[in-house]
Coordinates of C-alpha atoms in Angstrom, one line a residue:
M1 CA 0.0 -17.9 33.6
A2 CA 1.7 -18.4 37.0
G3 CA 5.1 -18.8 35.4
I4 CA 5.0 -15.5 33.6
D5 CA 6.4 -12.5 35.4
R6 CA 5.5 -8.8 35.0
D7 CA 8.4 -8.0 32.7
E8 CA 7.3 -10.8 30.3
L9 CA 3.7 -9.5 30.5
R10 CA 4.9 -6.0 29.6
E11 CA 6.8 -7.5 26.6
V12 CA 3.6 -9.3 25.5
S13 CA 1.6 -6.1 25.9
A14 CA 4.2 -4.2 23.8
A15 CA 4.1 -6.9 21.1
V16 CA 0.3 -6.9 21.0
L17 CA 0.2 -3.1 20.7
A18 CA 2.7 -3.3 17.9
V19 CA 0.6 -5.9 16.0
T20 CA -2.7 -4.0 16.4
T21 CA -1.4 -0.7 15.1
H22 CA -1.3 -2.1 11.5
L23 CA -4.2 -2.3 9.1
S24 CA -2.3 -4.1 6.2
V25 CA -2.5 -7.9 6.5
R26 CA 1.1 -8.2 5.5
D27 CA 2.3 -5.6 8.0
V28 CA 0.4 -7.4 10.7
L29 CA 2.0 -10.8 9.8
R30 CA 5.5 -9.3 9.7
T31 CA 5.0 -7.6 13.1
I32 CA 3.6 -10.9 14.6
L33 CA 6.7 -12.7 13.3
T34 CA 9.3 -10.3 14.6
S35 CA 7.4 -9.9 17.9
A36 CA 7.3 -13.6 18.6
R37 CA 10.9 -14.1 17.8
K38 CA 11.9 -11.3 20.1
L39 CA 9.5 -12.4 22.8
V40 CA 11.1 -15.8 23.4
G41 CA 14.6 -15.1 22.1
A42 CA 14.6 -17.4 19.0
R43 CA 17.3 -17.5 16.4
Y44 CA 14.9 -18.3 13.6
A45 CA 11.2 -17.7 13.1
A46 CA 8.6 -18.2 10.4
L47 CA 4.9 -17.6 9.9
G48 CA 2.7 -19.4 7.4
I49 CA -0.8 -18.6 6.2
P50 CA -2.3 -21.6 4.4
D51 CA -4.1 -21.5 1.1
Q52 CA -6.6 -24.0 -0.3
N53 CA -4.2 -25.7 -2.6
G54 CA -1.9 -27.5 -0.2
S55 CA 0.7 -24.7 0.0
F56 CA 0.9 -21.3 1.7
A57 CA -0.7 -18.0 0.6
E58 CA 1.9 -16.2 2.7
F59 CA 5.1 -17.6 4.2
L60 CA 7.5 -15.1 6.0
A61 CA 10.8 -15.9 7.7
D62 CA 12.9 -13.9 10.2
G63 CA 16.5 -14.5 11.2
I64 CA 17.9 -15.3 7.7
S65 CA 19.2 -13.0 5.0
D66 CA 17.6 -12.4 1.6
E67 CA 20.4 -14.4 0.0
Q68 CA 19.7 -17.4 2.3
W69 CA 16.0 -17.1 1.6
A70 CA 16.5 -17.1 -2.1
A71 CA 18.9 -20.1 -1.9
I72 CA 16.3 -22.2 0.1
G73 CA 14.0 -22.1 -2.9
P74 CA 10.2 -22.3 -3.1
I75 CA 8.0 -21.9 0.0
P76 CA 7.2 -25.2 1.7
R77 CA 4.1 -27.2 1.0
Q78 CA 1.7 -28.3 3.7
H79 CA 3.5 -31.5 4.7
G80 CA 5.3 -32.9 7.8
I81 CA 5.0 -31.0 11.0
L82 CA 3.7 -28.0 9.0
G83 CA 0.8 -30.0 7.7
L84 CA 0.1 -31.5 11.1
M85 CA -0.2 -28.1 12.8
L86 CA -2.8 -27.0 10.2
S87 CA -5.2 -29.7 11.6
D88 CA -4.3 -29.6 15.3
P89 CA -4.8 -26.4 17.3
N90 CA -2.4 -27.5 20.0
P91 CA 1.2 -26.1 20.2
V92 CA 4.2 -28.3 19.4
R93 CA 7.4 -27.9 21.6
L94 CA 10.4 -30.1 20.9
A95 CA 13.9 -30.4 22.2
N96 CA 15.0 -31.7 18.7
I97 CA 12.7 -31.2 15.7
R98 CA 14.3 -34.2 14.0
E99 CA 12.9 -36.5 16.6
H100 CA 9.3 -35.7 15.7
P101 CA 7.6 -38.7 13.9
R102 CA 6.3 -36.3 11.1
F103 CA 9.7 -34.7 10.5
G104 CA 10.7 -35.2 6.8
W105 CA 13.5 -33.1 5.4
W106 CA 14.5 -29.5 4.5
P107 CA 16.4 -28.1 1.5
A108 CA 20.2 -28.1 1.5
A109 CA 20.4 -24.3 2.0
H110 CA 18.0 -24.4 4.9
P111 CA 19.5 -23.5 8.3
E112 CA 20.1 -26.3 10.8
L113 CA 17.3 -26.4 13.3
T114 CA 17.4 -28.0 16.8
D115 CA 14.8 -27.1 19.4
F116 CA 11.4 -26.0 18.0
L117 CA 8.2 -24.3 19.1
G118 CA 5.2 -24.2 16.9
V119 CA 2.0 -22.4 17.8
P120 CA -1.1 -22.2 15.6
I121 CA -3.0 -18.9 15.2
V122 CA -6.6 -19.8 15.8
D123 CA -9.9 -17.9 15.3
C124 CA -12.8 -19.9 16.7
D125 CA -12.4 -23.3 15.0
E126 CA -10.3 -21.9 12.0
I127 CA -6.5 -22.1 12.0
L128 CA -5.5 -18.9 10.3
G129 CA -1.8 -19.6 10.3
E130 CA 1.2 -21.0 12.1
L131 CA 4.0 -19.5 14.1
F132 CA 7.3 -21.5 14.0
L133 CA 10.2 -20.7 16.3
A134 CA 13.5 -22.5 16.3
N135 CA 16.9 -22.6 18.0
S136 CA 16.4 -20.8 21.3
C137 CA 19.0 -18.3 22.3
H138 CA 18.8 -19.5 25.9
P139 CA 20.3 -22.7 27.4
G140 CA 17.9 -25.5 27.7
G141 CA 15.7 -24.6 24.7
F142 CA 12.1 -23.3 24.7
T143 CA 10.2 -23.5 28.0
A144 CA 6.6 -23.9 29.0
D145 CA 6.6 -20.2 29.8
D146 CA 7.9 -19.5 26.2
E147 CA 5.0 -21.6 24.9
E148 CA 2.5 -19.7 27.1
L149 CA 3.8 -16.3 25.9
V150 CA 3.6 -17.2 22.2
R151 CA 0.1 -18.7 22.7
L152 CA -1.0 -15.4 24.3
L153 CA 0.5 -13.4 21.4
A154 CA -1.1 -15.8 18.9
A155 CA -4.5 -15.2 20.4
H156 CA -4.2 -11.5 19.9
A157 CA -2.6 -12.0 16.5
A158 CA -5.7 -13.9 15.4
I159 CA -7.9 -10.8 16.2
A160 CA -5.5 -8.5 14.4
I161 CA -5.4 -10.7 11.3
V162 CA -9.2 -10.9 11.1
N163 CA -9.5 -7.1 11.6
A164 CA -6.8 -6.4 8.9
R165 CA -8.6 -8.7 6.5
L166 CA -11.9 -7.0 7.1
Y167 CA -10.3 -3.6 6.6
E168 CA -8.7 -4.6 3.3
R169 CA -12.0 -6.1 2.1
G170 CA -13.7 -2.9 3.0
R171 CA -11.1 -0.9 1.1
E172 CA -11.6 -3.1 -1.9
L173 CA -15.3 -2.5 -1.7
S174 CA -14.6 1.3 -1.5
I175 CA -12.4 1.1 -4.6
V176 CA -15.2 -0.7 -6.5
E177 CA -17.7 1.9 -5.4
E178 CA -15.4 4.7 -6.3
R179 CA -14.9 3.3 -9.8
A180 CA -18.7 3.0 -10.2
R181 CA -19.2 6.6 -9.0
I182 CA -16.5 8.0 -11.4
A183 CA -18.1 6.0 -14.3
R184 CA -21.5 7.5 -13.6
E185 CA -20.0 11.0 -13.5
L186 CA -18.1 10.4 -16.7
H187 CA -21.2 9.3 -18.4
D188 CA -23.4 12.1 -17.1
A189 CA -20.9 15.0 -17.6
V190 CA -18.9 14.0 -20.6
S191 CA -20.9 11.6 -22.9
Q192 CA -23.2 14.3 -24.3
K193 CA -20.2 16.6 -25.0
L194 CA -18.4 13.8 -26.8
F195 CA -21.5 13.0 -28.8
S196 CA -21.6 16.7 -29.9
L197 CA -17.9 16.6 -30.7
R198 CA -18.3 13.5 -33.0
L199 CA -21.2 15.1 -34.9
T200 CA -19.3 18.3 -35.4
A201 CA -16.2 16.4 -36.6
D202 CA -18.5 14.5 -39.1
A203 CA -19.9 17.8 -40.3
A204 CA -16.4 19.3 -40.8
S205 CA -15.3 16.2 -42.8
A206 CA -18.4 16.5 -45.1
L207 CA -17.7 20.3 -45.7
L208 CA -14.0 19.9 -46.2
D209 CA -14.1 19.8 -50.1
R210 CA -17.0 22.0 -50.9
D211 CA -16.8 24.7 -48.2
P212 CA -13.4 24.9 -46.6
A213 CA -14.3 28.0 -44.6
R214 CA -17.3 26.4 -42.9
A215 CA -15.2 23.3 -42.3
A216 CA -12.6 25.4 -40.6
A217 CA -15.3 26.9 -38.4
E218 CA -16.6 23.4 -37.5
L219 CA -13.0 22.3 -36.6
A220 CA -12.7 25.3 -34.3
T221 CA -15.9 24.0 -32.6
V222 CA -14.3 20.6 -32.3
R223 CA -11.3 22.0 -30.6
K224 CA -13.5 24.0 -28.2
L225 CA -15.6 20.9 -27.3
A226 CA -12.5 18.8 -26.9
A227 CA -11.1 21.4 -24.4
E228 CA -14.3 21.5 -22.5
A229 CA -14.5 17.7 -22.3
T230 CA -10.9 17.6 -21.1
D231 CA -11.7 20.2 -18.4
E232 CA -14.7 18.2 -17.2
L233 CA -12.6 15.0 -17.1
R234 CA -10.0 16.7 -15.0
A235 CA -12.7 18.0 -12.7
I236 CA -14.0 14.5 -12.1
V237 CA -10.8 12.5 -12.0
V238 CA -8.2 14.9 -10.7
D239 CA -9.9 17.8 -9.0
Q240 CA -12.6 16.0 -7.2
R241 CA -13.2 16.9 -3.6
P242 CA -11.6 14.3 -1.3
A243 CA -14.6 13.4 0.7
D244 CA -12.6 11.5 3.4
L245 CA -10.0 14.2 3.9
R246 CA -11.5 15.7 7.0
G247 CA -12.3 12.3 8.6
D248 CA -9.1 10.5 7.7
G249 CA -6.6 13.3 7.8
L250 CA -4.1 14.3 5.1
D251 CA -1.7 11.4 5.6
I252 CA -4.2 8.6 5.4
A253 CA -6.1 10.3 2.5
L254 CA -2.9 10.5 0.5
R255 CA -2.0 6.9 1.3
K256 CA -5.5 5.8 0.1
Q257 CA -5.1 7.8 -3.1
A258 CA -1.7 6.2 -3.8
E259 CA -3.0 2.7 -3.1
L260 CA -6.0 3.2 -5.3
L261 CA -3.9 4.5 -8.2
D262 CA -1.4 1.7 -7.7
R263 CA -4.2 -0.9 -8.1
V264 CA -5.7 0.6 -11.3
H265 CA -2.6 1.8 -13.2
A266 CA 0.4 0.0 -14.6
P267 CA 3.2 2.0 -12.9
T268 CA 4.4 1.1 -9.4
I269 CA 3.1 3.7 -7.0
R270 CA 4.5 4.0 -3.4
Y271 CA 3.7 6.4 -0.6
V272 CA 5.7 7.0 2.6
S273 CA 5.3 9.5 5.4
C274 CA 6.9 10.4 8.7
Q275 CA 3.6 9.3 10.4
C276 CA 3.9 12.4 12.7
V277 CA 2.6 15.0 10.2
P278 CA 1.7 18.2 12.1
P279 CA -1.9 19.4 11.7
L280 CA -2.6 21.8 8.9
T281 CA -5.5 24.1 8.3
E282 CA -8.3 22.7 6.2
A283 CA -7.4 25.0 3.3
R284 CA -3.8 23.9 3.4
Q285 CA -4.8 20.2 3.6
Q286 CA -7.0 20.7 0.5
A287 CA -4.1 22.4 -1.4
V288 CA -1.6 19.7 -0.6
Y289 CA -4.1 17.0 -1.5
R290 CA -5.1 18.6 -4.8
I291 CA -1.5 19.3 -5.8
A292 CA -0.6 15.7 -5.0
Q293 CA -3.5 14.6 -7.2
E294 CA -2.4 16.8 -10.1
A295 CA 1.2 15.7 -9.9
M296 CA 0.2 12.0 -9.8
H297 CA -2.2 12.6 -12.8
N298 CA 0.6 14.2 -14.8
A299 CA 3.0 11.4 -14.1
L300 CA 0.4 8.8 -15.1
R301 CA -0.9 10.5 -18.2
H302 CA 2.1 12.3 -19.6
A303 CA 5.3 11.0 -18.2
G304 CA 5.3 7.3 -19.3
A305 CA 6.6 6.5 -15.9
T306 CA 7.2 3.0 -14.5
R307 CA 7.5 4.1 -10.9
I308 CA 6.0 7.0 -8.9
D309 CA 7.0 7.8 -5.4
M310 CA 5.1 10.2 -3.1
S311 CA 6.2 11.3 0.3
L312 CA 4.9 13.6 3.1
V313 CA 7.3 14.7 5.8
A314 CA 7.6 17.4 8.5
R315 CA 10.7 19.7 8.3
K316 CA 11.4 22.8 10.5
G317 CA 7.9 24.2 10.7
T318 CA 6.8 23.0 7.3
V319 CA 5.1 20.0 5.8
V320 CA 6.7 18.9 2.6
L321 CA 5.0 16.9 -0.2
E322 CA 7.1 15.4 -2.9
V323 CA 6.0 13.4 -6.0
R324 CA 8.8 11.9 -8.0
D325 CA 8.5 9.9 -11.2
D326 CA 11.0 8.1 -13.5
G327 CA 9.3 9.2 -16.7
A328 CA 10.2 11.2 -19.8
G329 CA 10.6 14.5 -18.0
F330 CA 10.7 17.8 -20.0
D331 CA 13.2 20.6 -20.9
P332 CA 12.9 23.6 -18.5
A333 CA 13.6 25.8 -21.6
T334 CA 10.1 24.8 -22.9
A335 CA 8.5 25.2 -19.5
D336 CA 5.7 27.4 -20.8
A337 CA 4.4 24.8 -23.2
A338 CA 4.9 22.0 -20.7
G339 CA 3.5 24.0 -17.9
H340 CA 0.3 24.6 -19.7
R341 CA 0.0 20.9 -20.5
L342 CA 0.8 19.8 -17.0
G343 CA -1.3 22.4 -15.1
L344 CA 1.8 23.8 -13.4
A345 CA 0.3 27.3 -13.2
S346 CA -2.8 26.1 -11.3
M347 CA -0.6 24.1 -8.9
R348 CA 1.6 27.1 -8.2
E349 CA -1.5 29.2 -7.6
R350 CA -2.8 26.6 -5.1
A351 CA 0.6 26.6 -3.4
R352 CA 0.6 30.5 -3.3
T353 CA -2.9 30.6 -1.9
A354 CA -1.9 28.2 0.8
G355 CA 1.1 30.3 1.7
G356 CA 3.5 27.6 0.4
R357 CA 6.1 27.2 -2.3
L358 CA 6.1 24.8 -5.3
D359 CA 9.3 23.7 -7.0
V360 CA 9.2 21.5 -10.1
T361 CA 12.5 20.1 -11.4
S362 CA 12.8 18.0 -14.5
E363 CA 15.1 16.9 -17.3
P364 CA 14.4 15.0 -20.5
G365 CA 14.7 11.3 -19.9
R366 CA 15.4 11.8 -16.1
G367 CA 11.9 12.1 -14.7
T368 CA 10.2 15.0 -12.8
T369 CA 10.0 15.9 -9.2
V370 CA 7.2 18.1 -7.8
R371 CA 8.0 19.5 -4.3
L372 CA 5.5 21.5 -2.2
A373 CA 6.3 23.1 1.2
V374 CA 3.6 24.6 3.3
P375 CA 3.9 26.2 6.7
T376 CA 2.3 24.4 9.7
G377 CA 1.4 27.6 11.5
G378 CA -2.0 29.3 11.2

C-alpha cells in the first residue's frame, strides 16, 4: 500500500461507498465496473460473473456504445485469459494482451486492446467474478499502484456481491411466503362464499323452467354473493395493510410492491423515485400506498396493459405519486360507470382524507394515468 497516496485512497473509499449502497446484484456489478474504470483511468472495462456451463451468467462492459456491444455478438465463453483467471486468484497485468500465451482472438467488431489489467473478485476460496481493464488513459500503461487499487476495490466488491445475493434470496423467500399467506387468506375468506354461490346458481338453474320468480330471486342472491366475494378478494389482494411500511418507509415499500407484481404478472412493471422523498405522516403514507395498490390493481385487472410505470417524487412541498399504464383506457364521458368499476371514488376519498388531490386522466386506447399529490407538512 506504500505507493498509494491519500487522494487515491479517497477515490477508493468513494468507490466502495458507491458499491455498498446498492442491494440489487446487477446494480452492484454495474457500480463495481464503472468505479474500477474510473479509479485507474481505463478506456475499456468489463466484468464477468461465471456460470456452471462454461459461459458467463452476467457479462457487463463499459466504454463501448450499445451499437458496438450489439455488433460484437454473444458474450464470451470461459476460454483464453478469461478462463485462466477463473482458476487463478492472482491478478494479471500486461503491457500487451496479445503477448500472453493464453491469448486467442476477439470478434471483428471488438475494440483493439493493448495494455491489460485483470483482477479476480474472490470470496474465501471462490472466484465470484473477474474485472477486466484495458487501454490505460495514462502513458506507460497500468502500474503496480493501479493493480493494488483494483485489488482493494475487488475485495470490497466481493462483500457487496455476497450481501446483494443474500438480500435477493431473502426477498425471493419473502415473495414465496407472501404468496402462501395470500393463498391461505383466499381459502379461508372466500372459498365458503364461492361454494355458496355455486349451490345458489345450481338452484336457480333448476328453477328456471318451473318457477321463474324463485329462479330470479336465487339469481339476485348469486349477484349478492359474487359482490361480497369480490369485496373480500379486494380486501386481501389490494387493500391489505402493508406490514413493512413503517419499517421500510414509503419509497422502499412501493418498490417492493412493484417488484413483487412484476415477478408474478405478465406486464412489465417499473418503479422510480427521487430517492429523497420527504417524510410524510403515517396516515398520508398509508393513503399513498393504498392508492398505489388500487391503481396498480386496476391496470393489471382491467386495462390489458403491457407496461405499468409508477413513480414517487417530491415537488414544491408535495409528494407526487404517479401510476401510468399503456392499456385500454376509458372514455371520461362514461366516468361514472368506469369509476365504480375502478374504485375511483374510494381513491378520491383516501386522497381527500389525506389532504391531497387525485387526478385521473384516460382516453380509449391511450392508457390511464393516476396522479396523487399530498402535502409534506403536518
